[in-house]
Amino acid sequence: MQENNVLELVDKGFYLPLMEEFYTIQGEGFHKGTAAYFIRVGGCDVGCHWCDVKESWNAETHPPTDIEHIVENAAKYSDTIVVTGGEPLTWDMGPLTEKLKARNLKTHIETSGAYTLTGTWDWICLSPKKNKLPEGRIYDEAHELKVIVYNKHDLIFAEEQASQTNKECILYLQPEWSVREKVTPLIVEYVMKNPKWKVSLQTHKYLNIP
Ligand code: SF4
């Protein structure tokens, strides 16, 4: 296929820059412990300095892949599909989720919310980042808010973000992995004082799985 045609298909969400896909256990947030198939889409310009998937940032390094092929693969492994990145909302998630739903698969997304919410989702994990704040509507739609805590100031940011979410949204504070020993005690103390929050840990990293 001509390069221009492929770019056009990526633009429309029929092809996506696929970084990796794998069957594992969801380690974080509300669905932790649940087996799920992860689709990691390349492309992110949010620029978190502690990002643990910096290889995802440049979409051009990940092959544009037909979503038919992605869905076909995913359906072989699990009925729960987690779309992550990178920042998946860089792209139009409509076509991918339409195809996943047509196969009766549950669609979950992990997003910073920095771009317009597209797609049909059974579960939206909003993990806002200070560098590029979420676009309005996603606060109403998010099922969980997961704030990554790198330092004490992130607790103030967490409250600012929580004040914008819908009432049913479940609130999580998660230590950033590289500073977990320093910030976990802060989070534990904070959650005990402010029990509307829950602790989320990257349990997949403790289990040594992807
Ligand atoms: S939004 Fe996610 S993928 Fe993008 S830089 Fe931040 S942590 Fe990394």
mmCIF file with all atom_site columns, C-alpha atoms and ligand atoms in Angstrom:
data_model
loop_
_atom_site.group_PDB
_atom_site.id
_atom_site.type_symbol
_atom_site.label_atom_id
_atom_site.label_alt_id
_atom_site.label_comp_id
_atom_site.label_asym_id
_atom_site.label_entity_id
_atom_site.label_seq_id
_atom_site.pdbx_PDB_ins_code
_atom_site.Cartn_x
_atom_site.Cartn_y
_atom_site.Cartn_z
_atom_site.occupancy
_atom_site.B_iso_or_equiv
_atom_site.pdbx_formal_charge
_atom_site.auth_seq_id
_atom_site.auth_comp_id
_atom_site.auth_asym_id
_atom_site.auth_atom_id
_atom_site.pdbx_PDB_model_num
ATOM   1   C  CA  . MET A 1 1   ? 0.000   0.000   0.000  1.00 0.00 ? 1   MET A CA  1
ATOM   2   C  CA  . GLN A 1 2   ? 1.164   3.543   -0.756 1.00 0.00 ? 2   GLN A CA  1
ATOM   3   C  CA  . GLU A 1 3   ? 2.575   5.417   2.256  1.00 0.00 ? 3   GLU A CA  1
ATOM   4   C  CA  . ASN A 1 4   ? 0.011   8.228   1.858  1.00 0.00 ? 4   ASN A CA  1
ATOM   5   C  CA  . ASN A 1 5   ? -2.851  5.757   1.923  1.00 0.00 ? 5   ASN A CA  1
ATOM   6   C  CA  . VAL A 1 6   ? -1.532  4.180   5.106  1.00 0.00 ? 6   VAL A CA  1
ATOM   7   C  CA  . LEU A 1 7   ? -1.198  7.590   6.788  1.00 0.00 ? 7   LEU A CA  1
ATOM   8   C  CA  . GLU A 1 8   ? -4.767  8.375   5.793  1.00 0.00 ? 8   GLU A CA  1
ATOM   9   C  CA  . LEU A 1 9   ? -5.949  5.071   7.301  1.00 0.00 ? 9   LEU A CA  1
ATOM   10  C  CA  . VAL A 1 10  ? -4.034  5.835   10.520 1.00 0.00 ? 10  VAL A CA  1
ATOM   11  C  CA  . ASP A 1 11  ? -5.656  9.249   10.579 1.00 0.00 ? 11  ASP A CA  1
ATOM   12  C  CA  . LYS A 1 12  ? -9.086  7.636   10.374 1.00 0.00 ? 12  LYS A CA  1
ATOM   13  C  CA  . GLY A 1 13  ? -8.288  5.020   13.016 1.00 0.00 ? 13  GLY A CA  1
ATOM   14  C  CA  . PHE A 1 14  ? -8.445  2.021   10.647 1.00 0.00 ? 14  PHE A CA  1
ATOM   15  C  CA  . TYR A 1 15  ? -4.736  1.431   11.124 1.00 0.00 ? 15  TYR A CA  1
ATOM   16  C  CA  . LEU A 1 16  ? -2.913  2.137   14.381 1.00 0.00 ? 16  LEU A CA  1
ATOM   17  C  CA  . PRO A 1 17  ? 0.808   2.355   15.190 1.00 0.00 ? 17  PRO A CA  1
ATOM   18  C  CA  . LEU A 1 18  ? 1.089   -0.838  17.204 1.00 0.00 ? 18  LEU A CA  1
ATOM   19  C  CA  . MET A 1 19  ? 3.962   -0.929  19.679 1.00 0.00 ? 19  MET A CA  1
ATOM   20  C  CA  . GLU A 1 20  ? 3.174   -4.242  21.336 1.00 0.00 ? 20  GLU A CA  1
ATOM   21  C  CA  . GLU A 1 21  ? 0.313   -6.510  22.353 1.00 0.00 ? 21  GLU A CA  1
ATOM   22  C  CA  . PHE A 1 22  ? 0.338   -9.094  25.091 1.00 0.00 ? 22  PHE A CA  1
ATOM   23  C  CA  . TYR A 1 23  ? -1.830  -11.220 27.346 1.00 0.00 ? 23  TYR A CA  1
ATOM   24  C  CA  . THR A 1 24  ? -1.186  -10.617 31.027 1.00 0.00 ? 24  THR A CA  1
ATOM   25  C  CA  . ILE A 1 25  ? -2.772  -9.629  34.320 1.00 0.00 ? 25  ILE A CA  1
ATOM   26  C  CA  . GLN A 1 26  ? -4.025  -6.079  34.773 1.00 0.00 ? 26  GLN A CA  1
ATOM   27  C  CA  . GLY A 1 27  ? -1.814  -4.924  37.600 1.00 0.00 ? 27  GLY A CA  1
ATOM   28  C  CA  . GLU A 1 28  ? -3.315  -1.550  38.494 1.00 0.00 ? 28  GLU A CA  1
ATOM   29  C  CA  . GLY A 1 29  ? -6.493  0.131   39.622 1.00 0.00 ? 29  GLY A CA  1
ATOM   30  C  CA  . PHE A 1 30  ? -9.986  -1.324  39.923 1.00 0.00 ? 30  PHE A CA  1
ATOM   31  C  CA  . HIS A 1 31  ? -9.423  -4.359  37.668 1.00 0.00 ? 31  HIS A CA  1
ATOM   32  C  CA  . LYS A 1 32  ? -6.092  -5.415  39.192 1.00 0.00 ? 32  LYS A CA  1
ATOM   33  C  CA  . GLY A 1 33  ? -5.700  -9.155  39.206 1.00 0.00 ? 33  GLY A CA  1
ATOM   34  C  CA  . THR A 1 34  ? -7.859  -9.638  36.106 1.00 0.00 ? 34  THR A CA  1
ATOM   35  C  CA  . ALA A 1 35  ? -6.441  -11.393 33.063 1.00 0.00 ? 35  ALA A CA  1
ATOM   36  C  CA  . ALA A 1 36  ? -6.581  -9.074  30.061 1.00 0.00 ? 36  ALA A CA  1
ATOM   37  C  CA  . TYR A 1 37  ? -5.118  -8.574  26.614 1.00 0.00 ? 37  TYR A CA  1
ATOM   38  C  CA  . PHE A 1 38  ? -3.156  -5.337  26.285 1.00 0.00 ? 38  PHE A CA  1
ATOM   39  C  CA  . ILE A 1 39  ? -2.842  -3.359  23.081 1.00 0.00 ? 39  ILE A CA  1
ATOM   40  C  CA  . ARG A 1 40  ? -0.135  -0.724  23.382 1.00 0.00 ? 40  ARG A CA  1
ATOM   41  C  CA  . VAL A 1 41  ? -0.496  1.977   20.763 1.00 0.00 ? 41  VAL A CA  1
ATOM   42  C  CA  . GLY A 1 42  ? 2.488   4.202   19.938 1.00 0.00 ? 42  GLY A CA  1
ATOM   43  C  CA  . GLY A 1 43  ? 2.418   7.995   19.986 1.00 0.00 ? 43  GLY A CA  1
ATOM   44  C  CA  . CYS A 1 44  ? 2.441   10.361  22.958 1.00 0.00 ? 44  CYS A CA  1
ATOM   45  C  CA  . ASP A 1 45  ? 3.546   13.973  23.314 1.00 0.00 ? 45  ASP A CA  1
ATOM   46  C  CA  . VAL A 1 46  ? 2.590   14.473  26.955 1.00 0.00 ? 46  VAL A CA  1
ATOM   47  C  CA  . GLY A 1 47  ? 6.232   14.138  28.027 1.00 0.00 ? 47  GLY A CA  1
ATOM   48  C  CA  . CYS A 1 48  ? 6.123   12.879  31.643 1.00 0.00 ? 48  CYS A CA  1
ATOM   49  C  CA  . HIS A 1 49  ? 9.754   12.898  32.804 1.00 0.00 ? 49  HIS A CA  1
ATOM   50  C  CA  . TRP A 1 50  ? 9.264   9.632   34.749 1.00 0.00 ? 50  TRP A CA  1
ATOM   51  C  CA  . CYS A 1 51  ? 7.469   7.820   31.884 1.00 0.00 ? 51  CYS A CA  1
ATOM   52  C  CA  . ASP A 1 52  ? 8.414   4.126   31.835 1.00 0.00 ? 52  ASP A CA  1
ATOM   53  C  CA  . VAL A 1 53  ? 7.430   3.627   28.177 1.00 0.00 ? 53  VAL A CA  1
ATOM   54  C  CA  . LYS A 1 54  ? 9.370   6.427   26.478 1.00 0.00 ? 54  LYS A CA  1
ATOM   55  C  CA  . GLU A 1 55  ? 9.891   4.091   23.487 1.00 0.00 ? 55  GLU A CA  1
ATOM   56  C  CA  . SER A 1 56  ? 6.186   4.585   22.800 1.00 0.00 ? 56  SER A CA  1
ATOM   57  C  CA  . TRP A 1 57  ? 6.436   8.340   22.233 1.00 0.00 ? 57  TRP A CA  1
ATOM   58  C  CA  . ASN A 1 58  ? 7.475   8.386   18.581 1.00 0.00 ? 58  ASN A CA  1
ATOM   59  C  CA  . ALA A 1 59  ? 4.601   6.847   16.632 1.00 0.00 ? 59  ALA A CA  1
ATOM   60  C  CA  . GLU A 1 60  ? 6.757   6.605   13.510 1.00 0.00 ? 60  GLU A CA  1
ATOM   61  C  CA  . THR A 1 61  ? 8.833   3.853   15.103 1.00 0.00 ? 61  THR A CA  1
ATOM   62  C  CA  . HIS A 1 62  ? 5.781   1.579   15.431 1.00 0.00 ? 62  HIS A CA  1
ATOM   63  C  CA  . PRO A 1 63  ? 4.294   -0.159  12.404 1.00 0.00 ? 63  PRO A CA  1
ATOM   64  C  CA  . PRO A 1 64  ? 0.892   1.043   11.209 1.00 0.00 ? 64  PRO A CA  1
ATOM   65  C  CA  . THR A 1 65  ? -1.225  -2.059  11.751 1.00 0.00 ? 65  THR A CA  1
ATOM   66  C  CA  . ASP A 1 66  ? -4.655  -2.956  10.406 1.00 0.00 ? 66  ASP A CA  1
ATOM   67  C  CA  . ILE A 1 67  ? -7.157  -2.911  13.297 1.00 0.00 ? 67  ILE A CA  1
ATOM   68  C  CA  . GLU A 1 68  ? -8.846  -6.018  11.824 1.00 0.00 ? 68  GLU A CA  1
ATOM   69  C  CA  . HIS A 1 69  ? -5.612  -7.855  12.511 1.00 0.00 ? 69  HIS A CA  1
ATOM   70  C  CA  . ILE A 1 70  ? -5.318  -6.360  16.031 1.00 0.00 ? 70  ILE A CA  1
ATOM   71  C  CA  . VAL A 1 71  ? -8.882  -7.370  16.942 1.00 0.00 ? 71  VAL A CA  1
ATOM   72  C  CA  . GLU A 1 72  ? -8.480  -10.854 15.472 1.00 0.00 ? 72  GLU A CA  1
ATOM   73  C  CA  . ASN A 1 73  ? -5.431  -11.448 17.661 1.00 0.00 ? 73  ASN A CA  1
ATOM   74  C  CA  . ALA A 1 74  ? -6.950  -9.945  20.801 1.00 0.00 ? 74  ALA A CA  1
ATOM   75  C  CA  . ALA A 1 75  ? -10.106 -12.068 20.574 1.00 0.00 ? 75  ALA A CA  1
ATOM   76  C  CA  . LYS A 1 76  ? -8.006  -15.244 20.720 1.00 0.00 ? 76  LYS A CA  1
ATOM   77  C  CA  . TYR A 1 77  ? -6.775  -14.438 24.220 1.00 0.00 ? 77  TYR A CA  1
ATOM   78  C  CA  . SER A 1 78  ? -9.305  -12.639 26.382 1.00 0.00 ? 78  SER A CA  1
ATOM   79  C  CA  . ASP A 1 79  ? -12.713 -11.042 26.634 1.00 0.00 ? 79  ASP A CA  1
ATOM   80  C  CA  . THR A 1 80  ? -11.154 -8.010  28.324 1.00 0.00 ? 80  THR A CA  1
ATOM   81  C  CA  . ILE A 1 81  ? -9.059  -5.754  26.150 1.00 0.00 ? 81  ILE A CA  1
ATOM   82  C  CA  . VAL A 1 82  ? -7.031  -2.898  27.611 1.00 0.00 ? 82  VAL A CA  1
ATOM   83  C  CA  . VAL A 1 83  ? -5.943  -0.215  25.165 1.00 0.00 ? 83  VAL A CA  1
ATOM   84  C  CA  . THR A 1 84  ? -2.952  1.707   26.459 1.00 0.00 ? 84  THR A CA  1
ATOM   85  C  CA  . GLY A 1 85  ? 0.017   3.627   25.157 1.00 0.00 ? 85  GLY A CA  1
ATOM   86  C  CA  . GLY A 1 86  ? 1.593   5.944   24.616 1.00 0.00 ? 86  GLY A CA  1
ATOM   87  C  CA  . GLU A 1 87  ? -1.501  8.050   24.598 1.00 0.00 ? 87  GLU A CA  1
ATOM   88  C  CA  . PRO A 1 88  ? -4.199  6.092   22.742 1.00 0.00 ? 88  PRO A CA  1
ATOM   89  C  CA  . LEU A 1 89  ? -6.417  9.154   22.320 1.00 0.00 ? 89  LEU A CA  1
ATOM   90  C  CA  . THR A 1 90  ? -3.791  10.564  19.978 1.00 0.00 ? 90  THR A CA  1
ATOM   91  C  CA  . TRP A 1 91  ? -5.775  8.475   17.484 1.00 0.00 ? 91  TRP A CA  1
ATOM   92  C  CA  . ASP A 1 92  ? -9.445  7.975   16.672 1.00 0.00 ? 92  ASP A CA  1
ATOM   93  C  CA  . MET A 1 93  ? -10.433 5.000   18.830 1.00 0.00 ? 93  MET A CA  1
ATOM   94  C  CA  . GLY A 1 94  ? -13.895 4.753   17.212 1.00 0.00 ? 94  GLY A CA  1
ATOM   95  C  CA  . PRO A 1 95  ? -13.157 2.085   14.588 1.00 0.00 ? 95  PRO A CA  1
ATOM   96  C  CA  . LEU A 1 96  ? -11.066 -0.120  16.912 1.00 0.00 ? 96  LEU A CA  1
ATOM   97  C  CA  . THR A 1 97  ? -13.631 -0.161  19.728 1.00 0.00 ? 97  THR A CA  1
ATOM   98  C  CA  . GLU A 1 98  ? -16.478 -0.692  17.267 1.00 0.00 ? 98  GLU A CA  1
ATOM   99  C  CA  . LYS A 1 99  ? -14.772 -3.850  16.065 1.00 0.00 ? 99  LYS A CA  1
ATOM   100 C  CA  . LEU A 1 100 ? -13.946 -5.018  19.592 1.00 0.00 ? 100 LEU A CA  1
ATOM   101 C  CA  . LYS A 1 101 ? -17.554 -4.477  20.692 1.00 0.00 ? 101 LYS A CA  1
ATOM   102 C  CA  . ALA A 1 102 ? -18.810 -6.336  17.610 1.00 0.00 ? 102 ALA A CA  1
ATOM   103 C  CA  . ARG A 1 103 ? -16.905 -9.351  19.011 1.00 0.00 ? 103 ARG A CA  1
ATOM   104 C  CA  . ASN A 1 104 ? -18.532 -8.842  22.451 1.00 0.00 ? 104 ASN A CA  1
ATOM   105 C  CA  . LEU A 1 105 ? -15.201 -7.921  23.995 1.00 0.00 ? 105 LEU A CA  1
ATOM   106 C  CA  . LYS A 1 106 ? -14.966 -5.570  26.962 1.00 0.00 ? 106 LYS A CA  1
ATOM   107 C  CA  . THR A 1 107 ? -13.117 -2.386  26.082 1.00 0.00 ? 107 THR A CA  1
ATOM   108 C  CA  . HIS A 1 108 ? -10.919 -0.666  28.650 1.00 0.00 ? 108 HIS A CA  1
ATOM   109 C  CA  . ILE A 1 109 ? -8.702  2.358   28.087 1.00 0.00 ? 109 ILE A CA  1
ATOM   110 C  CA  . GLU A 1 110 ? -5.812  3.826   30.049 1.00 0.00 ? 110 GLU A CA  1
ATOM   111 C  CA  . THR A 1 111 ? -5.451  7.462   29.101 1.00 0.00 ? 111 THR A CA  1
ATOM   112 C  CA  . SER A 1 112 ? -4.118  10.796  30.265 1.00 0.00 ? 112 SER A CA  1
ATOM   113 C  CA  . GLY A 1 113 ? -7.221  12.329  28.672 1.00 0.00 ? 113 GLY A CA  1
ATOM   114 C  CA  . ALA A 1 114 ? -5.053  14.914  26.931 1.00 0.00 ? 114 ALA A CA  1
ATOM   115 C  CA  . TYR A 1 115 ? -6.993  14.544  23.673 1.00 0.00 ? 115 TYR A CA  1
ATOM   116 C  CA  . THR A 1 116 ? -10.667 14.306  22.761 1.00 0.00 ? 116 THR A CA  1
ATOM   117 C  CA  . LEU A 1 117 ? -12.303 11.125  23.998 1.00 0.00 ? 117 LEU A CA  1
ATOM   118 C  CA  . THR A 1 118 ? -13.177 8.837   21.092 1.00 0.00 ? 118 THR A CA  1
ATOM   119 C  CA  . GLY A 1 119 ? -14.365 5.223   21.094 1.00 0.00 ? 119 GLY A CA  1
ATOM   120 C  CA  . THR A 1 120 ? -16.895 3.183   23.063 1.00 0.00 ? 120 THR A CA  1
ATOM   121 C  CA  . TRP A 1 121 ? -15.571 2.093   26.437 1.00 0.00 ? 121 TRP A CA  1
ATOM   122 C  CA  . ASP A 1 122 ? -16.726 -0.218  29.185 1.00 0.00 ? 122 ASP A CA  1
ATOM   123 C  CA  . TRP A 1 123 ? -14.043 1.147   31.473 1.00 0.00 ? 123 TRP A CA  1
ATOM   124 C  CA  . ILE A 1 124 ? -12.144 4.422   31.350 1.00 0.00 ? 124 ILE A CA  1
ATOM   125 C  CA  . CYS A 1 125 ? -9.095  4.836   33.545 1.00 0.00 ? 125 CYS A CA  1
ATOM   126 C  CA  . LEU A 1 126 ? -8.185  8.518   33.516 1.00 0.00 ? 126 LEU A CA  1
ATOM   127 C  CA  . SER A 1 127 ? -4.624  9.170   34.621 1.00 0.00 ? 127 SER A CA  1
ATOM   128 C  CA  . PRO A 1 128 ? -4.191  12.920  34.223 1.00 0.00 ? 128 PRO A CA  1
ATOM   129 C  CA  . LYS A 1 129 ? -0.787  14.503  33.773 1.00 0.00 ? 129 LYS A CA  1
ATOM   130 C  CA  . LYS A 1 130 ? 0.216   18.029  34.768 1.00 0.00 ? 130 LYS A CA  1
ATOM   131 C  CA  . ASN A 1 131 ? 2.021   18.671  31.469 1.00 0.00 ? 131 ASN A CA  1
ATOM   132 C  CA  . LYS A 1 132 ? -1.147  18.361  29.385 1.00 0.00 ? 132 LYS A CA  1
ATOM   133 C  CA  . LEU A 1 133 ? -4.398  18.425  31.310 1.00 0.00 ? 133 LEU A CA  1
ATOM   134 C  CA  . PRO A 1 134 ? -7.417  16.351  30.299 1.00 0.00 ? 134 PRO A CA  1
ATOM   135 C  CA  . GLU A 1 135 ? -10.030 17.680  27.922 1.00 0.00 ? 135 GLU A CA  1
ATOM   136 C  CA  . GLY A 1 136 ? -13.342 18.414  29.702 1.00 0.00 ? 136 GLY A CA  1
ATOM   137 C  CA  . ARG A 1 137 ? -15.787 15.610  28.840 1.00 0.00 ? 137 ARG A CA  1
ATOM   138 C  CA  . ILE A 1 138 ? -13.626 12.759  30.062 1.00 0.00 ? 138 ILE A CA  1
ATOM   139 C  CA  . TYR A 1 139 ? -14.064 13.816  33.708 1.00 0.00 ? 139 TYR A CA  1
ATOM   140 C  CA  . ASP A 1 140 ? -17.784 13.002  33.337 1.00 0.00 ? 140 ASP A CA  1
ATOM   141 C  CA  . GLU A 1 141 ? -17.096 9.641   31.691 1.00 0.00 ? 141 GLU A CA  1
ATOM   142 C  CA  . ALA A 1 142 ? -14.160 8.272   33.719 1.00 0.00 ? 142 ALA A CA  1
ATOM   143 C  CA  . HIS A 1 143 ? -14.783 5.194   35.867 1.00 0.00 ? 143 HIS A CA  1
ATOM   144 C  CA  . GLU A 1 144 ? -11.545 5.576   37.762 1.00 0.00 ? 144 GLU A CA  1
ATOM   145 C  CA  . LEU A 1 145 ? -9.111  8.410   38.337 1.00 0.00 ? 145 LEU A CA  1
ATOM   146 C  CA  . LYS A 1 146 ? -5.556  7.216   38.850 1.00 0.00 ? 146 LYS A CA  1
ATOM   147 C  CA  . VAL A 1 147 ? -3.075  9.865   39.886 1.00 0.00 ? 147 VAL A CA  1
ATOM   148 C  CA  . ILE A 1 148 ? 0.586   8.901   39.800 1.00 0.00 ? 148 ILE A CA  1
ATOM   149 C  CA  . VAL A 1 149 ? 2.394   10.293  42.811 1.00 0.00 ? 149 VAL A CA  1
ATOM   150 C  CA  . TYR A 1 150 ? 6.029   11.251  42.259 1.00 0.00 ? 150 TYR A CA  1
ATOM   151 C  CA  . ASN A 1 151 ? 6.235   13.839  45.033 1.00 0.00 ? 151 ASN A CA  1
ATOM   152 C  CA  . LYS A 1 152 ? 4.131   15.504  47.714 1.00 0.00 ? 152 LYS A CA  1
ATOM   153 C  CA  . HIS A 1 153 ? 2.802   18.176  45.379 1.00 0.00 ? 153 HIS A CA  1
ATOM   154 C  CA  . ASP A 1 154 ? 1.076   15.468  43.344 1.00 0.00 ? 154 ASP A CA  1
ATOM   155 C  CA  . LEU A 1 155 ? -1.375  15.037  46.223 1.00 0.00 ? 155 LEU A CA  1
ATOM   156 C  CA  . ILE A 1 156 ? -2.558  18.627  45.687 1.00 0.00 ? 156 ILE A CA  1
ATOM   157 C  CA  . PHE A 1 157 ? -2.834  17.945  41.961 1.00 0.00 ? 157 PHE A CA  1
ATOM   158 C  CA  . ALA A 1 158 ? -4.804  14.777  42.775 1.00 0.00 ? 158 ALA A CA  1
ATOM   159 C  CA  . GLU A 1 159 ? -7.379  16.757  44.756 1.00 0.00 ? 159 GLU A CA  1
ATOM   160 C  CA  . GLU A 1 160 ? -7.696  19.347  41.964 1.00 0.00 ? 160 GLU A CA  1
ATOM   161 C  CA  . GLN A 1 161 ? -8.343  16.559  39.493 1.00 0.00 ? 161 GLN A CA  1
ATOM   162 C  CA  . ALA A 1 162 ? -10.743 14.652  41.759 1.00 0.00 ? 162 ALA A CA  1
ATOM   163 C  CA  . SER A 1 163 ? -12.846 17.792  42.191 1.00 0.00 ? 163 SER A CA  1
ATOM   164 C  CA  . GLN A 1 164 ? -13.616 17.667  38.464 1.00 0.00 ? 164 GLN A CA  1
ATOM   165 C  CA  . THR A 1 165 ? -14.650 14.024  38.188 1.00 0.00 ? 165 THR A CA  1
ATOM   166 C  CA  . ASN A 1 166 ? -18.152 12.560  38.298 1.00 0.00 ? 166 ASN A CA  1
ATOM   167 C  CA  . LYS A 1 167 ? -19.468 11.302  41.657 1.00 0.00 ? 167 LYS A CA  1
ATOM   168 C  CA  . GLU A 1 168 ? -19.115 7.578   40.856 1.00 0.00 ? 168 GLU A CA  1
ATOM   169 C  CA  . CYS A 1 169 ? -15.495 7.857   39.763 1.00 0.00 ? 169 CYS A CA  1
ATOM   170 C  CA  . ILE A 1 170 ? -13.223 5.708   41.968 1.00 0.00 ? 170 ILE A CA  1
ATOM   171 C  CA  . LEU A 1 171 ? -10.158 7.589   43.168 1.00 0.00 ? 171 LEU A CA  1
ATOM   172 C  CA  . TYR A 1 172 ? -6.693  6.022   43.242 1.00 0.00 ? 172 TYR A CA  1
ATOM   173 C  CA  . LEU A 1 173 ? -3.262  7.254   44.245 1.00 0.00 ? 173 LEU A CA  1
ATOM   174 C  CA  . GLN A 1 174 ? -0.429  5.202   42.799 1.00 0.00 ? 174 GLN A CA  1
ATOM   175 C  CA  . PRO A 1 175 ? 3.258   5.542   43.655 1.00 0.00 ? 175 PRO A CA  1
ATOM   176 C  CA  . GLU A 1 176 ? 5.504   6.209   40.689 1.00 0.00 ? 176 GLU A CA  1
ATOM   177 C  CA  . TRP A 1 177 ? 7.603   3.052   40.528 1.00 0.00 ? 177 TRP A CA  1
ATOM   178 C  CA  . SER A 1 178 ? 11.090  4.590   40.652 1.00 0.00 ? 178 SER A CA  1
ATOM   179 C  CA  . VAL A 1 179 ? 10.307  6.485   43.884 1.00 0.00 ? 179 VAL A CA  1
ATOM   180 C  CA  . ARG A 1 180 ? 7.916   3.961   45.415 1.00 0.00 ? 180 ARG A CA  1
ATOM   181 C  CA  . GLU A 1 181 ? 9.901   3.507   48.600 1.00 0.00 ? 181 GLU A CA  1
ATOM   182 C  CA  . LYS A 1 182 ? 9.819   7.236   49.295 1.00 0.00 ? 182 LYS A CA  1
ATOM   183 C  CA  . VAL A 1 183 ? 6.219   8.047   48.309 1.00 0.00 ? 183 VAL A CA  1
ATOM   184 C  CA  . THR A 1 184 ? 4.316   4.922   49.382 1.00 0.00 ? 184 THR A CA  1
ATOM   185 C  CA  . PRO A 1 185 ? 4.373   5.905   53.094 1.00 0.00 ? 185 PRO A CA  1
ATOM   186 C  CA  . LEU A 1 186 ? 3.087   9.396   52.110 1.00 0.00 ? 186 LEU A CA  1
ATOM   187 C  CA  . ILE A 1 187 ? 0.242   7.835   50.132 1.00 0.00 ? 187 ILE A CA  1
ATOM   188 C  CA  . VAL A 1 188 ? -0.661  5.391   52.912 1.00 0.00 ? 188 VAL A CA  1
ATOM   189 C  CA  . GLU A 1 189 ? -0.857  8.214   55.447 1.00 0.00 ? 189 GLU A CA  1
ATOM   190 C  CA  . TYR A 1 190 ? -2.844  10.400  53.037 1.00 0.00 ? 190 TYR A CA  1
ATOM   191 C  CA  . VAL A 1 191 ? -5.384  7.681   52.220 1.00 0.00 ? 191 VAL A CA  1
ATOM   192 C  CA  . MET A 1 192 ? -5.924  6.915   55.899 1.00 0.00 ? 192 MET A CA  1
ATOM   193 C  CA  . LYS A 1 193 ? -6.670  10.596  56.498 1.00 0.00 ? 193 LYS A CA  1
ATOM   194 C  CA  . ASN A 1 194 ? -8.693  10.950  53.289 1.00 0.00 ? 194 ASN A CA  1
ATOM   195 C  CA  . PRO A 1 195 ? -10.482 7.633   52.774 1.00 0.00 ? 195 PRO A CA  1
ATOM   196 C  CA  . LYS A 1 196 ? -12.285 8.685   49.597 1.00 0.00 ? 196 LYS A CA  1
ATOM   197 C  CA  . TRP A 1 197 ? -8.935  7.715   48.002 1.00 0.00 ? 197 TRP A CA  1
ATOM   198 C  CA  . LYS A 1 198 ? -7.610  4.167   47.578 1.00 0.00 ? 198 LYS A CA  1
ATOM   199 C  CA  . VAL A 1 199 ? -4.048  2.955   47.070 1.00 0.00 ? 199 VAL A CA  1
ATOM   200 C  CA  . SER A 1 200 ? -3.167  1.456   43.683 1.00 0.00 ? 200 SER A CA  1
ATOM   201 C  CA  . LEU A 1 201 ? 0.087   -0.437  43.270 1.00 0.00 ? 201 LEU A CA  1
ATOM   202 C  CA  . GLN A 1 202 ? 1.736   -1.646  40.083 1.00 0.00 ? 202 GLN A CA  1
ATOM   203 C  CA  . THR A 1 203 ? 1.260   -5.250  41.159 1.00 0.00 ? 203 THR A CA  1
ATOM   204 C  CA  . HIS A 1 204 ? 2.382   -6.586  37.755 1.00 0.00 ? 204 HIS A CA  1
ATOM   205 C  CA  . LYS A 1 205 ? 5.841   -5.163  38.500 1.00 0.00 ? 205 LYS A CA  1
ATOM   206 C  CA  . TYR A 1 206 ? 5.941   -6.961  41.850 1.00 0.00 ? 206 TYR A CA  1
ATOM   207 C  CA  . LEU A 1 207 ? 4.850   -10.138 40.005 1.00 0.00 ? 207 LEU A CA  1
ATOM   208 C  CA  . ASN A 1 208 ? 7.538   -9.523  37.386 1.00 0.00 ? 208 ASN A CA  1
ATOM   209 C  CA  . ILE A 1 209 ? 5.111   -9.758  34.474 1.00 0.00 ? 209 ILE A CA  1
ATOM   210 C  CA  . PRO A 1 210 ? 4.511   -7.229  31.671 1.00 0.00 ? 210 PRO A CA  1
HETATM 211 S  S1  . SF4 B 2 .   ? 1.094   10.170  29.233 1.00 0.00 ? 1   SF4 B S1  1
HETATM 212 FE FE1 . SF4 B 2 .   ? 1.750   8.068   29.670 1.00 0.00 ? 1   SF4 B FE1 1
HETATM 213 S  S2  . SF4 B 2 .   ? 2.900   7.420   27.821 1.00 0.00 ? 1   SF4 B S2  1
HETATM 214 FE FE2 . SF4 B 2 .   ? 2.693   9.645   27.734 1.00 0.00 ? 1   SF4 B FE2 1
HETATM 215 S  S3  . SF4 B 2 .   ? 4.585   10.430  28.657 1.00 0.00 ? 1   SF4 B S3  1
HETATM 216 FE FE3 . SF4 B 2 .   ? 3.059   10.335  30.314 1.00 0.00 ? 1   SF4 B FE3 1
HETATM 217 S  S4  . SF4 B 2 .   ? 3.313   8.304   31.258 1.00 0.00 ? 1   SF4 B S4  1
HETATM 218 FE FE4 . SF4 B 2 .   ? 4.383   8.263   29.262 1.00 0.00 ? 1   SF4 B FE4 1
#
